PDB file of C-alpha atoms in Angstrom:
ATOM      1  CA  UNK F 144     -48.830  -0.264  65.616  1.00 39.00           C
ATOM      2  CA  UNK F 145     -49.872  -3.414  67.366  1.00 50.00           C
ATOM      3  CA  UNK F 146     -46.612  -5.212  66.523  1.00 55.00           C
ATOM      4  CA  UNK F 147     -44.520  -2.168  65.572  1.00 58.00           C
ATOM      5  CA  UNK F 148     -42.741  -3.912  62.719  1.00 67.00           C
ATOM      6  CA  UNK F 149     -42.553  -0.768  60.553  1.00 70.00           C
ATOM      7  CA  UNK F 150     -43.864  -2.877  57.705  1.00 75.00           C
ATOM      8  CA  UNK F 151     -47.111  -3.517  55.848  1.00 77.00           C
ATOM      9  CA  UNK F 152     -49.335  -6.538  55.398  1.00 80.00           C
ATOM     10  CA  UNK F 153     -51.129  -7.818  52.322  1.00 86.00           C
ATOM     11  CA  UNK F 154     -54.633  -9.249  52.572  1.00 86.00           C
ATOM     12  CA  UNK F 155     -57.848  -9.371  50.589  1.00 85.00           C
ATOM     13  CA  UNK F 156     -59.820  -9.639  53.847  1.00 86.00           C
ATOM     14  CA  UNK F 157     -59.279  -6.082  55.119  1.00 88.00           C
ATOM     15  CA  UNK F 158     -62.164  -3.616  55.004  1.00 92.00           C
ATOM     16  CA  UNK F 159     -63.363  -0.371  56.531  1.00 94.00           C
ATOM     17  CA  UNK F 160     -66.897   0.354  57.692  1.00 93.00           C
ATOM     18  CA  UNK F 161     -69.009   3.229  58.950  1.00 92.00           C
ATOM     19  CA  UNK F 162     -72.563   3.917  60.075  1.00 90.00           C
ATOM     20  CA  UNK F 163     -74.921   6.596  58.884  1.00 90.00           C
ATOM     21  CA  UNK F 164     -76.835   8.242  61.733  1.00 87.00           C
ATOM     22  CA  UNK F 165     -80.206   6.916  60.571  1.00 90.00           C
ATOM     23  CA  UNK F 166     -79.087   3.337  59.739  1.00 88.00           C
ATOM     24  CA  UNK F 167     -78.781   0.260  61.932  1.00 91.00           C
ATOM     25  CA  UNK F 168     -76.414  -1.662  59.665  1.00 94.00           C
ATOM     26  CA  UNK F 169     -72.833  -0.615  58.906  1.00 93.00           C
ATOM     27  CA  UNK F 170     -71.738   0.214  55.368  1.00 95.00           C
ATOM     28  CA  UNK F 171     -68.679  -1.821  54.365  1.00 95.00           C
ATOM     29  CA  UNK F 172     -65.903  -0.417  52.174  1.00 96.00           C
ATOM     30  CA  UNK F 173     -63.844  -3.310  50.763  1.00 95.00           C
ATOM     31  CA  UNK F 174     -60.153  -3.287  49.919  1.00 94.00           C
ATOM     32  CA  UNK F 175     -59.625  -2.310  46.263  1.00 94.00           C
ATOM     33  CA  UNK F 176     -56.641  -2.523  43.939  1.00 89.00           C
ATOM     34  CA  UNK F 177     -55.475  -5.961  45.021  1.00 88.00           C
ATOM     35  CA  UNK F 178     -54.269  -7.285  48.342  1.00 86.00           C
ATOM     36  CA  UNK F 179     -51.119  -5.157  48.568  1.00 87.00           C
ATOM     37  CA  UNK F 180     -50.436  -2.841  51.492  1.00 86.00           C
ATOM     38  CA  UNK F 181     -53.802  -3.366  53.161  1.00 89.00           C
ATOM     39  CA  UNK F 182     -52.507  -2.626  56.669  1.00 88.00           C
ATOM     40  CA  UNK F 183     -49.480  -0.653  57.815  1.00 86.00           C
ATOM     41  CA  UNK F 184     -47.930  -1.276  61.222  1.00 80.00           C
ATOM     42  CA  UNK F 185     -45.696   1.664  62.089  1.00 79.00           C
ATOM     43  CA  UNK F 186     -44.054   1.947  65.500  1.00 77.00           C
ATOM     44  CA  UNK F 187     -44.578   5.731  65.538  1.00 80.00           C
ATOM     45  CA  UNK F 188     -48.253   5.750  64.582  1.00 83.00           C
ATOM     46  CA  UNK F 189     -51.565   4.102  65.186  1.00 84.00           C
ATOM     47  CA  UNK F 190     -53.383   1.720  62.873  1.00 86.00           C
ATOM     48  CA  UNK F 191     -53.190   2.580  59.190  1.00 90.00           C
ATOM     49  CA  UNK F 192     -55.460   0.990  56.598  1.00 92.00           C
ATOM     50  CA  UNK F 193     -53.883   1.294  53.171  1.00 91.00           C
ATOM     51  CA  UNK F 194     -51.688   4.212  52.230  1.00 88.00           C
ATOM     52  CA  UNK F 195     -54.486   6.672  52.943  1.00 93.00           C
ATOM     53  CA  UNK F 196     -57.812   4.857  53.566  1.00 95.00           C
ATOM     54  CA  UNK F 197     -57.807   5.433  57.329  1.00 96.00           C
ATOM     55  CA  UNK F 198     -54.852   6.663  59.366  1.00 93.00           C
ATOM     56  CA  UNK F 199     -55.202   6.951  63.137  1.00 92.00           C
ATOM     57  CA  UNK F 200     -52.295   8.847  64.664  1.00 89.00           C
ATOM     58  CA  UNK F 201     -50.337   9.110  61.414  1.00 85.00           C
ATOM     59  CA  UNK F 202     -46.573   9.488  61.970  1.00 82.00           C
ATOM     60  CA  UNK F 203     -45.415  13.101  61.720  1.00 80.00           C
ATOM     61  CA  UNK F 204     -42.207  12.203  59.865  1.00 73.00           C
ATOM     62  CA  UNK F 205     -41.516   9.724  57.064  1.00 69.00           C
ATOM     63  CA  UNK F 206     -41.159   6.107  58.147  1.00 67.00           C
ATOM     64  CA  UNK F 207     -37.941   4.594  56.835  1.00 62.00           C
ATOM     65  CA  UNK F 208     -38.782   0.905  57.325  1.00 56.00           C
ATOM     66  CA  UNK F 209     -36.724  -1.990  58.619  1.00 53.00           C
ATOM     67  CA  UNK F 210     -34.224  -2.033  55.731  1.00 52.00           C
ATOM     68  CA  UNK F 211     -33.111   1.537  56.447  1.00 50.00           C
ATOM     69  CA  UNK F 212     -32.577   0.893  60.147  1.00 52.00           C
ATOM     70  CA  UNK F 213     -34.715   1.786  63.141  1.00 54.00           C
ATOM     71  CA  UNK F 214     -36.612   5.047  63.102  1.00 51.00           C
ATOM     72  CA  UNK F 215     -36.033   7.690  65.719  1.00 56.00           C
ATOM     73  CA  UNK F 216     -38.568   8.370  68.442  1.00 60.00           C
ATOM     74  CA  UNK F 217     -39.324  11.800  67.003  1.00 65.00           C
ATOM     75  CA  UNK F 218     -42.337  12.325  64.811  1.00 74.00           C
ATOM     76  CA  UNK F 219     -44.724  10.123  66.800  1.00 80.00           C
ATOM     77  CA  UNK F 220     -48.313  10.604  65.657  1.00 84.00           C
ATOM     78  CA  UNK F 221     -51.162  11.847  67.856  1.00 88.00           C
ATOM     79  CA  UNK F 222     -53.651   9.006  68.395  1.00 87.00           C
ATOM     80  CA  UNK F 223     -56.440  11.568  68.843  1.00 91.00           C
ATOM     81  CA  UNK F 224     -56.170  12.562  65.166  1.00 94.00           C
ATOM     82  CA  UNK F 225     -57.373  10.581  62.156  1.00 95.00           C
ATOM     83  CA  UNK F 226     -57.225  11.152  58.394  1.00 96.00           C
ATOM     84  CA  UNK F 227     -59.005   9.424  55.537  1.00 97.00           C
ATOM     85  CA  UNK F 228     -58.939   9.453  51.752  1.00 97.00           C
ATOM     86  CA  UNK F 229     -60.866   6.723  49.996  1.00 97.00           C
ATOM     87  CA  UNK F 230     -60.523   5.320  46.504  1.00 95.00           C
ATOM     88  CA  UNK F 231     -56.901   4.188  46.285  1.00 93.00           C
ATOM     89  CA  UNK F 232     -56.767   1.380  48.845  1.00 93.00           C
ATOM     90  CA  UNK F 233     -60.373   1.136  49.998  1.00 95.00           C
ATOM     91  CA  UNK F 234     -63.599   1.713  48.065  1.00 96.00           C
ATOM     92  CA  UNK F 235     -65.180   5.155  47.991  1.00 96.00           C
ATOM     93  CA  UNK F 236     -68.477   5.768  49.719  1.00 95.00           C
ATOM     94  CA  UNK F 237     -71.632   5.285  47.651  1.00 92.00           C
ATOM     95  CA  UNK F 238     -72.593   8.914  48.286  1.00 93.00           C
ATOM     96  CA  UNK F 239     -69.406  10.011  46.494  1.00 93.00           C
ATOM     97  CA  UNK F 240     -67.649  11.339  49.583  1.00 95.00           C
ATOM     98  CA  UNK F 241     -63.946  10.577  49.545  1.00 96.00           C
ATOM     99  CA  UNK F 242     -63.446  10.250  53.304  1.00 98.00           C
ATOM    100  CA  UNK F 243     -64.812   7.704  55.730  1.00 96.00           C
ATOM    101  CA  UNK F 244     -65.709  10.728  57.884  1.00 95.00           C
ATOM    102  CA  UNK F 245     -67.950  12.255  55.209  1.00 95.00           C
ATOM    103  CA  UNK F 246     -67.151  15.858  54.345  1.00 96.00           C
ATOM    104  CA  UNK F 247     -64.016  16.064  56.505  1.00 96.00           C
ATOM    105  CA  UNK F 248     -60.766  14.309  55.630  1.00 96.00           C
ATOM    106  CA  UNK F 249     -59.097  15.018  59.008  1.00 97.00           C
ATOM    107  CA  UNK F 250     -60.869  14.770  62.369  1.00 97.00           C
ATOM    108  CA  UNK F 251     -60.212  14.736  66.100  1.00 97.00           C
ATOM    109  CA  UNK F 252     -61.313  11.490  67.732  1.00 94.00           C
ATOM    110  CA  UNK F 253     -63.396  11.353  70.892  1.00 94.00           C
ATOM    111  CA  UNK F 254     -63.628   7.558  71.140  1.00 89.00           C
ATOM    112  CA  UNK F 255     -62.136   4.559  69.381  1.00 82.00           C
ATOM    113  CA  UNK F 256     -63.821   1.150  69.342  1.00 81.00           C
ATOM    114  CA  UNK F 257     -61.635  -1.834  68.513  1.00 77.00           C
ATOM    115  CA  UNK F 258     -63.234  -4.920  66.971  1.00 77.00           C
ATOM    116  CA  UNK F 259     -61.096  -8.031  67.115  1.00 76.00           C
ATOM    117  CA  UNK F 260     -61.554 -11.691  66.272  1.00 76.00           C
ATOM    118  CA  UNK F 261     -61.751 -13.917  69.361  1.00 83.00           C
ATOM    119  CA  UNK F 262     -59.476 -16.259  67.405  1.00 81.00           C
ATOM    120  CA  UNK F 263     -56.789 -13.657  66.701  1.00 72.00           C
ATOM    121  CA  UNK F 264     -53.985 -15.772  68.178  1.00 76.00           C
ATOM    122  CA  UNK F 265     -54.690 -18.571  65.707  1.00 78.00           C
ATOM    123  CA  UNK F 266     -54.396 -16.179  62.760  1.00 66.00           C
ATOM    124  CA  UNK F 267     -50.607 -15.861  63.160  1.00 66.00           C
TER     125      UNK F 267
END
């Protein structure tokens, strides 16, 4: 994670988005089910949106969290792999597909684009 706190963050502002091949504008999938656990920040994995909305480099072993003591270095996720299941933490697609990737719930990534607020430092 970007801070590696092995914790999660609550926010109503989190969202996922994707583009269809024939569209210019992105399709936004808002956070659903309240603000809880919108973003996970695990030291042994990449960014994780909700429990299962979008996981990039998901940890290969359970994360114990700060109260259980530091996790071992084993079980580090592969940042070239991503998984998605929509509906629990983030809205499902309008076409009924339950993954941000469409028909596949697990994919290999070729590229990752990171979008960040120019005012990120003032957010903390």
